[in-house]
Amino acid sequence: MQFLLPSVAPPVVLRRTMSTAKKLAAKLREFRTEQGAEHFSELAQRAQQLETALLSRQEILDNPDPRIAFVAHKGVGKSTLINALAGLWLDETPPPADATSRQLNQRAILPLGNGGTTPCEIRVEAGHWEVCVEREEVDQTRARLRQFAEWAWHKANDPKRQPAEPHPPSDQGNEEPPAGGRPPRLQPDIERVVRGIAGFPEHSVSSPTIGASGKKAVPPKHDRAEELAKGFPEKSAFVAEVEKLARLPERQRLQWLPTGDVRRWLRETLLNLIEGKFEDQPFPASITIRVPSTGVRWNDRDLPLIDTLGLPAVGSGDSGARPLHPLAEREDLRLLLKSPWTVIVVGAQFNEPPAPSVELLQQMMDEAIFFGETLEDRTVLAIVDPGKAGAGNFADAETERNQKEDRCAENLASLGCPRGLGHVNRWSVDDARSRVRCVNILEGGCEPLQELLQKAVERMASAHEARLSLAVKDAEDFFRNLGDAKRQAKRRAVVSAFKQHLSPVVQKQLGKARVFRSNLLKPFADECRALHPSTLRSVIVNRGQGRSQNAWAMLESATTRELNRILAPFTDQVDNTSKALLSNPWYQDDDGRSVIAEEADRRQRTVEAFLRIHVAAIVESARDHLLKDGNIWSACENEWGRGIKDPGYKERVAKHFEQWAVDQSPALLPELNAAEDEAKADDSGMLRSLIEG
């Protein structure tokens, strides 16, 4: 079943609105540059804000590129949802209601499994049957081969050593084995491709034998990589042999076309790609699948469905704890979520929704100013029901699904969604309920998901068009009231009142911000304390570019949260000042309320600009200095020598970073100030208005 999604506004109306927006933007630019504009700094500032809003929102509507991204922890069911939505079943019909997990996997075209089947992003598009691969950078693939080869060599030649982690995410680069363990092992789905490319497929087991008791005895698994490694006394020689066997320069094929039964061909091709079985395939950075239809259409074209690389599985670490900030190390996902035309489907497991998606939703809302003002309009929650509904203590399957949707809605409302500076209204339980669906992927049960996506795309497009219309209206109001002296007098009075009420708070919070800048790596250090020791070491060894964690994404995320916390009292005081002014009879007319609302909005935008600029400046400056300073990385790496089992490793490393920030503060502050001064010029005094109260 396909849903045709009409444009929210008739094309002629939208074209008229966009034409008006273009003319108003030009008029605003003319006003800001005309003679005498310097006497109206506040008006010029407002004109620039309006011009920016008009141009940015028009650009979004000029380049519509809607796509649906499925984001979740591993094993939740992203691939299952896409199979159901696009009808990617081998016999073209959904599995029956009593299908087992094994039967479901056997009938699905996209491989299913608990996090071990997706080595990269998979994009499903409408078109003629085809599979295309985006090649990973050769240096990146070579680093994966080296890591696998080193791991296999140590396992074969030093069997008494235990691995640092059972299956930690992969990391780049050659490295000596950590004290007490072999080099980290690649992530299972990554290792599968690497093994295939190098000619060492998954472990094989010889036929079982019958023991003395008459029971079958299963012999140890046979690993060709380990067997070959035993013949190489020197690790470097084995690494070179593995690279030679991989034949990376010969792996240039990027396209596969169907033969025979296209559905079985597609499943077989995908399975071979993710197992590295094609002799001419590169390691895939992404895989694009073209099928007749993706199941959802908008403006007469199918929408792409993106199966993202899963976040670390819940309970995958030694402690079994969920990652508190799952997006901190995933720059690819952060970019995808920032796109204004991406509908985000957050997957939740069926047994205990909304787990494990709560942390992901929390971080998205905490960083809403970076993910875009329409984030809440673009985000929905899908509970994946693989045919289990009705098996518990519920009257029937539908009752269980409804109760799970209610539970998710209550959790979303309790999170305070949407979050972020500038948001006033929070979702009610009913608001959240409209963004949640429990999807039965058996017997054609994906209609609720299609309906959910239909509303999400409509809501997303409507939000972009409404914001453009609002920007047009704001610009028209600006010119309509430009010469109103009473309005100007009230504006000056409101500005003065805000300055009077906000100055103490501003000075106090900016003082805290300056204290924070004296040790700007403190939040980053706290995140280091939360990592697994070997994962933290992979970040240190690779100078911030660990495979499972990225220091710069962690720094951006941690700095954003800390500055958000520091600036929160300022936002509260803006609301209190607005309420106090509105209680004054002089402001209880349309002009007065409008002036207060605009000034409050301007203050909120100032905080957002202040936060955005500070985060960017801190991340850039700290990164540059850290990358140039080999001593800090060496000092942190040397701490590993005291033993992986030493629980003080993470604390010592965190203190190294904290002390480094204190020592480097004199060198960092001038660069931060210079970056802020440059940004201030682009914001036409917005940051000065904050600093001056």
XYZ file of C-alpha atoms in Angstrom:
693
model
C 0.000 0.000 0.000
C 1.334 3.440 -0.974
C 0.381 6.857 0.372
C 0.466 9.785 -2.063
C 1.462 12.878 -0.140
C 0.083 16.120 -1.638
C 1.889 19.426 -1.262
C 0.647 21.230 1.838
C -0.083 24.496 0.014
C -1.259 24.774 -3.630
C 1.786 25.388 -5.884
C 0.499 28.773 -7.038
C 0.131 29.954 -3.419
C 3.584 28.721 -2.478
C 5.167 30.386 -5.533
C 3.443 33.655 -4.643
C 4.721 33.453 -1.057
C 8.279 32.728 -2.204
C 8.176 35.628 -4.685
C 7.001 37.958 -1.906
C 9.779 36.669 0.370
C 12.426 37.412 -2.261
C 11.182 40.995 -2.731
C 10.988 41.614 1.013
C 14.538 40.292 1.533
C 15.836 42.754 -1.076
C 13.878 45.576 0.549
C 15.287 44.711 3.983
C 18.827 44.696 2.590
C 18.211 48.097 1.024
C 16.937 49.476 4.330
C 20.028 48.266 6.222
C 22.433 49.908 3.757
C 20.619 53.190 3.041
C 21.924 56.533 4.336
C 21.027 57.196 7.965
C 20.504 53.525 8.842
C 23.290 53.790 11.428
C 20.894 55.748 13.645
C 18.558 52.759 13.829
C 20.901 50.018 14.967
C 18.103 48.011 16.562
C 15.962 48.264 13.468
C 18.911 47.318 11.268
C 19.550 44.321 13.466
C 15.927 43.266 13.236
C 16.011 43.766 9.457
C 19.028 41.469 9.188
C 17.305 38.796 11.266
C 14.237 38.977 9.050
C 16.322 38.922 5.881
C 18.252 35.900 7.108
C 15.029 34.099 8.049
C 13.471 34.845 4.656
C 16.494 33.723 2.664
C 17.226 30.593 4.708
C 13.611 29.391 4.710
C 13.229 30.162 1.025
C 16.400 28.196 0.289
C 14.974 25.188 2.146
C 11.791 25.266 0.055
C 13.768 25.867 -3.148
C 15.626 22.586 -2.608
C 13.168 19.982 -1.285
C 14.958 16.683 -0.694
C 12.775 14.660 1.680
C 14.095 11.334 2.920
C 13.202 9.059 5.810
C 16.040 7.988 8.100
C 15.612 5.100 10.531
C 17.777 5.673 13.610
C 18.104 3.306 16.553
C 20.405 1.135 18.577
C 21.493 -2.131 17.005
C 18.990 -4.937 16.903
C 15.892 -2.780 17.464
C 14.472 -3.403 13.962
C 15.358 -0.633 11.507
C 15.869 -3.055 8.615
C 12.671 -4.884 9.532
C 10.667 -1.662 9.255
C 12.148 -0.877 5.832
C 11.457 -4.409 4.566
C 7.826 -4.067 5.614
C 7.415 -0.515 4.318
C 8.895 -1.146 0.854
C 7.470 -4.664 0.552
C 10.951 -6.197 0.311
C 9.852 -9.823 0.810
C 11.133 -12.681 -1.351
C 7.641 -13.827 -2.371
C 6.234 -10.236 -2.501
C 3.870 -10.883 0.431
C 4.436 -10.186 4.140
C 5.137 -13.152 6.437
C 2.119 -14.676 8.208
C 1.176 -13.662 11.741
C 2.708 -16.820 13.233
C 6.103 -16.397 11.524
C 9.128 -16.977 13.740
C 12.153 -14.687 13.772
C 14.039 -17.202 11.651
C 11.210 -17.401 9.101
C 11.004 -13.623 9.053
C 14.719 -13.372 8.287
C 14.504 -16.030 5.575
C 11.756 -14.094 3.755
C 13.279 -10.622 4.088
C 15.383 -9.117 1.303
C 17.269 -6.727 3.564
C 19.275 -8.932 5.948
C 17.909 -8.907 9.488
C 19.678 -9.615 12.752
C 20.751 -8.229 16.089
C 23.171 -5.556 14.915
C 25.469 -7.814 12.922
C 24.141 -7.257 9.414
C 24.737 -3.587 8.585
C 28.375 -2.567 8.095
C 27.380 0.787 6.597
C 24.431 3.030 5.755
C 21.954 1.435 3.333
C 19.750 3.687 1.196
C 16.616 2.321 -0.518
C 15.480 4.371 -3.527
C 12.855 3.963 -6.244
C 14.077 2.993 -9.704
C 15.098 0.007 -11.786
C 16.469 -2.921 -9.796
C 20.090 -2.144 -9.015
C 22.701 -2.120 -6.263
C 25.338 0.619 -6.105
C 28.203 1.032 -3.653
C 29.980 4.155 -2.538
C 33.613 3.186 -2.063
C 35.227 3.763 1.323
C 38.520 5.673 1.290
C 41.322 3.191 0.632
C 43.331 4.409 3.633
C 40.357 3.722 5.895
C 39.952 0.183 4.515
C 43.687 -0.416 4.856
C 43.497 0.657 8.512
C 40.687 -1.850 9.116
C 42.763 -4.609 7.507
C 45.754 -3.732 9.686
C 43.662 -3.795 12.838
C 42.141 -7.157 11.948
C 45.541 -8.606 11.025
C 47.148 -7.429 14.277
C 44.265 -8.848 16.297
C 44.462 -12.222 14.522
C 48.281 -12.374 14.830
C 48.189 -11.772 18.585
C 45.411 -14.298 19.031
C 47.388 -16.921 17.118
C 50.834 -16.204 18.582
C 49.896 -15.042 22.067
C 46.798 -17.127 22.932
C 47.050 -16.541 26.679
C 46.353 -12.856 26.282
C 42.685 -11.926 26.422
C 41.120 -9.274 24.171
C 40.574 -5.845 25.636
C 36.830 -6.108 24.981
C 34.656 -8.903 23.573
C 33.545 -6.933 20.502
C 34.327 -3.234 20.849
C 33.705 -0.975 17.847
C 36.556 -0.844 15.378
C 39.375 1.685 15.597
C 41.920 2.851 13.072
C 45.658 2.536 12.957
C 48.400 0.179 13.987
C 48.946 -0.132 17.674
C 50.813 -2.366 20.064
C 48.657 -4.646 22.211
C 47.503 -2.928 25.391
C 48.841 -4.200 28.669
C 46.918 -7.352 29.517
C 45.213 -7.814 26.143
C 45.361 -8.024 22.352
C 44.580 -5.061 20.084
C 40.841 -4.277 19.977
C 38.737 -6.487 17.764
C 36.714 -5.017 14.929
C 32.986 -4.610 15.294
C 31.352 -7.912 14.147
C 29.600 -6.563 11.040
C 32.774 -4.669 10.022
C 34.957 -7.694 10.656
C 32.728 -9.849 8.462
C 33.380 -7.627 5.418
C 37.103 -7.360 6.187
C 37.406 -11.138 6.495
C 35.707 -11.622 3.151
C 37.884 -9.052 1.399
C 41.061 -10.582 2.861
C 39.961 -14.126 1.988
C 39.290 -15.252 5.558
C 35.521 -15.880 5.713
C 33.672 -16.429 8.970
C 34.908 -19.230 11.233
C 34.037 -22.703 10.022
C 33.438 -25.757 12.208
C 34.331 -29.283 11.171
C 31.796 -32.081 11.437
C 30.854 -33.066 14.998
C 32.239 -36.294 16.386
C 30.643 -38.841 18.671
C 32.253 -38.932 22.100
C 32.553 -41.819 24.563
C 29.230 -40.875 26.153
C 27.480 -41.161 22.807
C 26.853 -37.408 22.612
C 28.009 -35.201 19.775
C 31.160 -33.242 20.596
C 31.573 -29.964 18.692
C 35.251 -29.254 17.941
C 36.733 -25.765 18.228
C 36.015 -23.285 15.457
C 38.510 -23.157 12.622
C 39.862 -19.680 11.783
C 41.959 -19.492 8.604
C 43.377 -16.091 9.607
C 44.734 -17.431 12.900
C 46.091 -20.526 11.172
C 47.972 -18.438 8.605
C 49.236 -16.033 11.280
C 51.001 -18.858 13.125
C 53.454 -19.082 10.222
C 54.598 -15.463 10.630
C 57.014 -14.831 13.514
C 56.859 -11.097 12.812
C 53.553 -9.294 13.110
C 54.471 -6.712 10.468
C 55.027 -9.450 7.893
C 51.585 -10.915 8.548
C 49.977 -7.495 8.305
C 51.664 -6.974 4.938
C 50.457 -10.406 3.781
C 46.853 -9.617 4.709
C 47.021 -6.319 2.805
C 48.431 -8.188 -0.192
C 45.661 -10.802 -0.074
C 43.005 -8.076 0.009
C 44.075 -6.698 -3.410
C 42.583 -3.277 -2.674
C 43.709 -1.613 -5.956
C 41.750 -4.255 -7.915
C 38.499 -3.661 -6.035
C 36.811 -1.083 -8.231
C 33.305 -2.421 -8.878
C 30.509 -0.068 -7.803
C 27.382 -1.432 -9.541
C 25.451 -4.711 -9.660
C 22.551 -5.381 -12.069
C 19.917 -8.102 -11.625
C 19.933 -11.591 -13.068
C 17.162 -14.185 -12.793
C 14.673 -13.737 -9.954
C 15.335 -10.082 -9.061
C 14.240 -10.379 -5.450
C 16.429 -13.383 -4.729
C 19.224 -11.744 -6.716
C 18.944 -8.626 -4.522
C 19.033 -10.592 -1.265
C 21.976 -12.681 -2.449
C 23.854 -9.603 -3.666
C 23.385 -7.791 -0.340
C 24.455 -10.851 1.647
C 27.568 -11.207 -0.494
C 28.385 -7.487 -0.152
C 28.144 -7.468 3.636
C 30.257 -10.631 3.790
C 32.884 -9.264 1.369
C 32.437 -12.195 -1.035
C 32.722 -10.309 -4.328
C 36.307 -10.433 -5.515
C 36.081 -6.977 -7.112
C 34.063 -5.125 -4.438
C 35.589 -2.359 -2.284
C 34.693 -1.894 1.350
C 31.328 -0.054 1.171
C 31.001 3.382 2.753
C 27.310 3.171 1.818
C 25.050 0.924 -0.248
C 22.205 2.203 -2.442
C 19.443 -0.198 -3.439
C 16.999 0.723 -6.204
C 13.648 -1.064 -6.193
C 10.317 -0.343 -7.950
C 8.868 1.528 -4.965
C 9.859 2.492 -1.425
C 6.243 2.522 -0.222
C 5.860 6.262 0.419
C 5.518 9.027 -2.196
C 5.649 12.822 -2.047
C 5.014 15.187 -4.937
C 4.755 12.229 -7.341
C 8.041 10.619 -6.368
C 9.080 7.936 -3.916
C 10.927 8.992 -0.805
C 14.315 7.351 -0.089
C 14.478 5.161 3.025
C 17.806 5.248 4.876
C 18.863 2.364 7.109
C 21.537 4.018 9.227
C 24.473 2.261 10.832
C 23.145 1.190 14.232
C 24.179 2.849 17.448
C 26.028 0.641 19.969
C 23.680 -2.038 21.250
C 22.180 -1.498 24.683
C 24.106 -3.428 27.297
C 27.052 -4.021 24.928
C 29.629 -2.738 27.421
C 31.037 -4.553 30.424
C 28.733 -2.624 32.745
C 25.659 -3.253 30.603
C 24.810 0.435 30.793
C 23.224 2.435 27.983
C 25.299 5.203 26.376
C 24.213 8.511 27.884
C 25.015 10.500 24.738
C 24.694 8.056 21.806
C 25.192 10.732 19.105
C 28.347 12.232 20.596
C 30.684 10.060 18.491
C 28.529 9.791 15.344
C 29.274 12.734 13.056
C 27.541 10.997 10.128
C 24.264 10.741 12.035
C 24.542 14.266 13.392
C 24.807 15.612 9.832
C 21.851 13.511 8.687
C 19.687 14.682 11.597
C 20.578 18.325 10.924
C 19.198 18.146 7.370
C 15.875 20.076 7.312
C 14.288 17.529 4.936
C 15.093 14.383 6.941
C 12.154 12.675 8.649
C 13.691 10.890 11.633
C 12.146 7.556 12.629
C 13.502 6.611 16.049
C 13.130 2.881 16.595
C 12.043 1.458 19.948
C 12.102 -2.190 20.973
C 8.754 -3.873 21.500
C 9.261 -5.391 24.943
C 9.884 -2.203 26.922
C 9.180 0.909 24.848
C 10.535 3.529 24.552
C 13.775 1.779 25.584
C 16.436 2.067 24.295
C 15.500 5.270 22.444
C 15.101 7.587 25.465
C 18.761 8.669 25.549
C 18.758 9.350 21.812
C 15.618 11.501 22.015
C 16.951 13.311 25.073
C 20.203 14.267 23.334
C 18.414 15.363 20.148
C 16.157 17.687 22.118
C 19.021 18.970 24.295
C 20.882 19.982 21.114
C 17.795 21.156 19.204
C 19.402 24.459 18.162
C 22.011 22.488 16.208
C 19.562 20.006 14.685
C 17.196 22.704 13.420
C 14.045 24.538 14.439
C 11.790 21.913 12.786
C 13.357 18.965 14.627
C 10.185 18.239 16.599
C 8.124 18.324 13.391
C 10.461 15.829 11.725
C 10.768 13.252 14.518
C 8.525 10.240 15.122
C 8.856 7.071 17.197
C 8.174 3.586 15.809
C 7.811 0.577 18.115
C 8.818 -2.557 16.199
C 6.371 -5.424 16.795
C 7.701 -8.621 15.184
C 4.378 -10.382 15.759
C 4.632 -10.590 19.550
C 1.636 -8.403 20.442
C -1.113 -10.237 22.305
C 1.187 -12.850 23.772
C 1.382 -11.150 27.173
C -1.181 -10.277 29.825
C -3.353 -8.186 27.518
C -6.876 -8.632 26.225
C -5.681 -8.722 22.611
C -2.865 -7.571 20.351
C -4.421 -4.197 19.585
C -4.821 -3.418 23.295
C -1.154 -4.203 23.921
C -0.014 -2.009 21.030
C -2.191 0.877 22.216
C -0.851 0.631 25.753
C 2.739 0.620 24.510
C 2.028 3.712 22.398
C 0.501 5.409 25.459
C 3.587 4.572 27.507
C 5.868 6.094 24.872
C 3.736 9.234 24.632
C 3.903 9.724 28.392
C 7.695 9.341 28.289
C 8.030 11.898 25.475
C 5.884 14.380 27.360
C 7.894 13.811 30.551
C 11.120 14.511 28.616
C 9.785 17.997 27.962
C 9.886 17.592 24.187
C 10.539 19.692 22.251
C 13.593 21.018 24.074
C 16.096 23.782 23.386
C 16.332 27.542 23.722
C 13.483 29.419 22.092
C 10.847 26.727 22.689
C 7.996 27.794 24.959
C 5.291 25.206 24.406
C 5.908 21.580 25.290
C 4.121 18.579 23.844
C 1.095 17.300 25.677
C 0.602 13.542 25.886
C -1.821 13.835 22.943
C 0.790 15.730 20.901
C 3.339 13.030 21.599
C 0.789 10.293 20.913
C 0.378 11.551 17.334
C 4.108 10.925 16.803
C 4.153 7.307 18.012
C 3.110 4.090 16.253
C 3.475 0.448 17.174
C 4.148 -1.299 13.856
C 3.163 -4.931 13.294
C 5.401 -5.901 10.385
C 3.525 -9.177 9.765
C 0.460 -9.727 7.549
C 0.694 -6.327 5.885
C 0.628 -4.504 9.197
C 2.828 -1.613 8.091
C -0.125 0.672 7.224
C 0.168 2.455 10.619
C 3.808 3.209 9.809
C 2.885 4.555 6.366
C 0.208 6.711 7.964
C 2.712 7.957 10.553
C 5.227 8.852 7.822
C 2.533 10.536 5.766
C 1.703 12.834 8.657
C 5.394 13.405 9.431
C 6.222 14.464 5.864
C 3.136 16.658 5.718
C 4.051 18.174 9.093
C 7.651 18.736 7.972
C 6.671 20.419 4.694
C 3.939 22.381 6.436
C 6.401 23.574 9.078
C 8.823 24.869 6.436
C 6.037 26.642 4.522
C 4.504 28.050 7.724
C 7.863 29.409 8.860
C 8.362 31.108 5.500
C 4.862 32.589 5.710
C 5.605 33.724 9.248
C 8.873 35.333 8.110
C 6.996 37.111 5.293
C 4.392 38.351 7.760
C 7.082 39.542 10.195
C 8.841 41.444 7.397
C 5.590 43.028 6.222
C 4.772 44.065 9.780
C 8.248 45.526 10.122
C 7.687 47.931 7.215
C 4.079 48.629 8.118
C 5.062 49.923 11.558
C 8.434 51.389 10.684
C 7.467 55.029 11.226
C 5.370 54.563 14.326
C 6.969 56.871 16.920
C 4.918 55.395 19.760
C 6.123 51.993 18.880
C 9.714 53.243 18.823
C 9.305 54.854 22.238
C 7.903 51.644 23.646
C 10.675 49.698 22.010
C 13.321 51.850 23.701
C 11.532 51.491 27.022
C 11.282 47.737 26.663
C 14.958 47.464 25.760
C 15.852 49.537 28.806
C 13.648 47.372 31.053
C 15.168 44.165 29.740
C 18.645 45.584 30.239
C 17.821 46.557 33.825
C 16.414 43.131 34.707
C 18.927 41.043 32.794
C 22.205 42.805 33.589
C 22.752 41.089 36.971
C 21.918 37.686 35.510
C 24.080 38.307 32.452
C 27.089 39.326 34.503
C 26.716 36.354 36.811
C 26.249 33.789 34.041
C 28.967 35.275 31.844
C 31.233 35.086 34.867
C 30.460 31.387 35.058
C 31.111 31.106 31.326
C 34.523 32.752 31.813
C 35.284 30.359 34.684
C 34.279 27.514 32.401
C 36.697 28.779 29.742
C 39.548 28.580 32.243
C 39.128 24.807 32.100
C 37.069 24.239 28.993
C 37.849 20.497 28.844
C 36.149 19.720 32.164
C 32.861 18.509 30.532
C 34.894 16.614 27.929
C 36.908 14.997 30.714
C 33.679 13.923 32.412
C 32.663 12.175 29.182
C 36.052 10.444 29.120
C 35.294 9.097 32.597
C 32.146 7.433 31.212
C 33.954 5.541 28.420
C 35.268 2.005 28.538
C 39.042 2.187 29.184
C 39.988 0.571 25.871
C 37.541 2.746 23.958
C 39.044 5.821 25.633
C 42.506 4.620 24.731
C 41.537 4.172 21.079
C 40.534 7.850 21.045
C 43.896 8.807 22.565
C 46.031 6.570 20.354
C 44.330 7.873 17.197
C 44.498 11.526 18.287
C 40.778 11.928 18.766
C 39.603 9.877 15.768
C 38.652 6.628 17.486
C 36.401 4.303 15.529
C 33.736 4.053 18.240
C 34.195 7.502 19.774
C 35.184 10.824 18.207
C 36.818 13.299 20.572
C 35.661 16.342 18.632
C 32.026 15.260 18.497
C 32.280 14.490 22.228
C 33.788 17.941 22.838
C 31.037 19.673 20.832
C 28.293 17.745 22.619
C 29.765 18.219 26.119
C 30.465 21.944 25.587
C 26.938 22.529 24.260
C 25.365 20.906 27.302
C 27.589 22.811 29.747
C 26.932 26.209 28.143
C 23.210 25.380 27.909
C 23.242 24.762 31.657
C 25.154 27.974 32.354
C 22.829 30.108 30.209
C 19.535 28.550 31.389
C 18.956 31.211 34.130
C 19.186 33.907 31.464
C 16.334 32.263 29.524
C 14.231 32.038 32.695
C 14.831 35.725 33.429
C 13.725 36.655 29.894
C 10.384 34.937 30.554
C 10.041 36.610 33.977
C 10.797 40.038 32.493
C 8.235 39.509 29.736
C 5.548 38.635 32.273
C 6.422 41.613 34.463
C 6.221 44.033 31.518
C 2.926 42.595 30.311
C 1.382 43.303 33.710
C 2.015 47.031 33.130
C -1.089 48.705 31.558
C 1.112 50.770 29.234
C 2.084 47.616 27.330
C -1.357 45.984 27.193
C -2.122 46.936 23.613
C -1.107 45.236 20.366
C 2.008 47.348 19.936
C 3.171 46.799 23.490
C 2.698 43.034 23.410
C 4.357 42.827 19.990
C 7.371 44.869 21.127
C 7.832 42.676 24.213
C 7.514 39.465 22.204
C 10.033 40.671 19.626
C 12.525 41.797 22.257
C 12.177 38.500 24.149
C 12.671 36.604 20.901
C 15.719 38.737 20.081
C 17.236 37.972 23.480
C 16.627 34.259 23.019
C 18.235 34.356 19.579
C 21.168 36.231 21.055
C 21.732 33.419 23.548
C 21.533 30.883 20.752
C 24.080 32.829 18.691
C 26.320 33.232 21.745
C 26.141 29.493 22.439
C 26.703 28.497 18.819
C 29.713 30.784 18.382
C 31.313 29.799 21.683
C 30.935 26.084 20.978
C 32.414 26.460 17.485
C 35.327 28.590 18.745
C 36.107 26.293 21.684
C 35.997 23.102 19.601
C 38.157 24.561 16.818
C 40.757 26.127 19.102
C 41.020 23.173 21.483
C 41.227 20.743 18.602
C 44.021 22.675 16.867
C 46.096 22.904 20.035
C 45.488 19.313 21.074
C 46.513 17.974 17.669
C 49.738 20.003 17.805
C 50.591 18.907 21.336
C 51.882 15.359 21.300
C 52.727 15.445 25.001
C 49.112 15.292 26.198
C 48.360 12.242 24.038
C 51.568 10.529 25.085
C 50.883 11.251 28.746
C 47.374 9.814 28.480
C 48.557 6.804 26.507
C 51.299 6.081 29.033
C 48.680 5.802 31.784
C 47.528 2.625 30.059
C 50.764 0.976 31.025
C 49.600 0.799 34.625
C 47.056 -1.833 33.577
C 43.606 -2.044 31.997
C 42.179 -3.475 35.197
C 43.237 -0.423 37.147
C 39.952 1.465 37.670
C 41.854 4.727 38.007
C 42.884 4.825 34.346
C 39.952 6.923 33.147
C 40.232 9.299 36.121
C 43.935 9.870 35.480
C 43.358 10.506 31.803
C 40.490 12.910 32.575
C 42.724 14.848 34.968
C 45.410 15.077 32.281
C 42.939 16.797 29.958
C 41.669 19.090 32.715
C 45.193 20.134 33.674
C 46.134 20.599 30.009
C 43.233 23.049 29.565
C 44.338 25.010 32.653
C 47.956 25.145 31.426
C 46.946 26.119 27.886
C 44.369 28.714 28.956
C 46.683 31.729 28.277
C 47.293 30.461 24.746
C 43.666 29.506 24.041
C 41.880 32.623 25.307
C 43.288 35.051 22.685
C 42.217 32.695 19.909
C 38.736 32.304 21.406
C 38.385 36.061 21.747
C 39.526 36.601 18.160
C 37.044 34.022 16.874
C 34.243 35.637 18.881
C 35.170 39.116 17.620
C 34.954 37.870 14.056
C 31.580 36.250 14.753
C 30.289 39.421 16.424
C 30.783 41.345 13.203
C 28.638 38.822 11.348
C 25.844 39.136 13.921
C 25.618 42.949 13.742
C 25.936 43.555 17.443
C 23.800 40.671 18.716
C 26.545 39.393 20.987
C 27.422 42.890 22.174
C 23.813 43.337 23.290
C 24.123 40.210 25.414
C 27.446 41.192 26.941
C 26.123 44.695 27.673
C 22.957 43.338 29.250
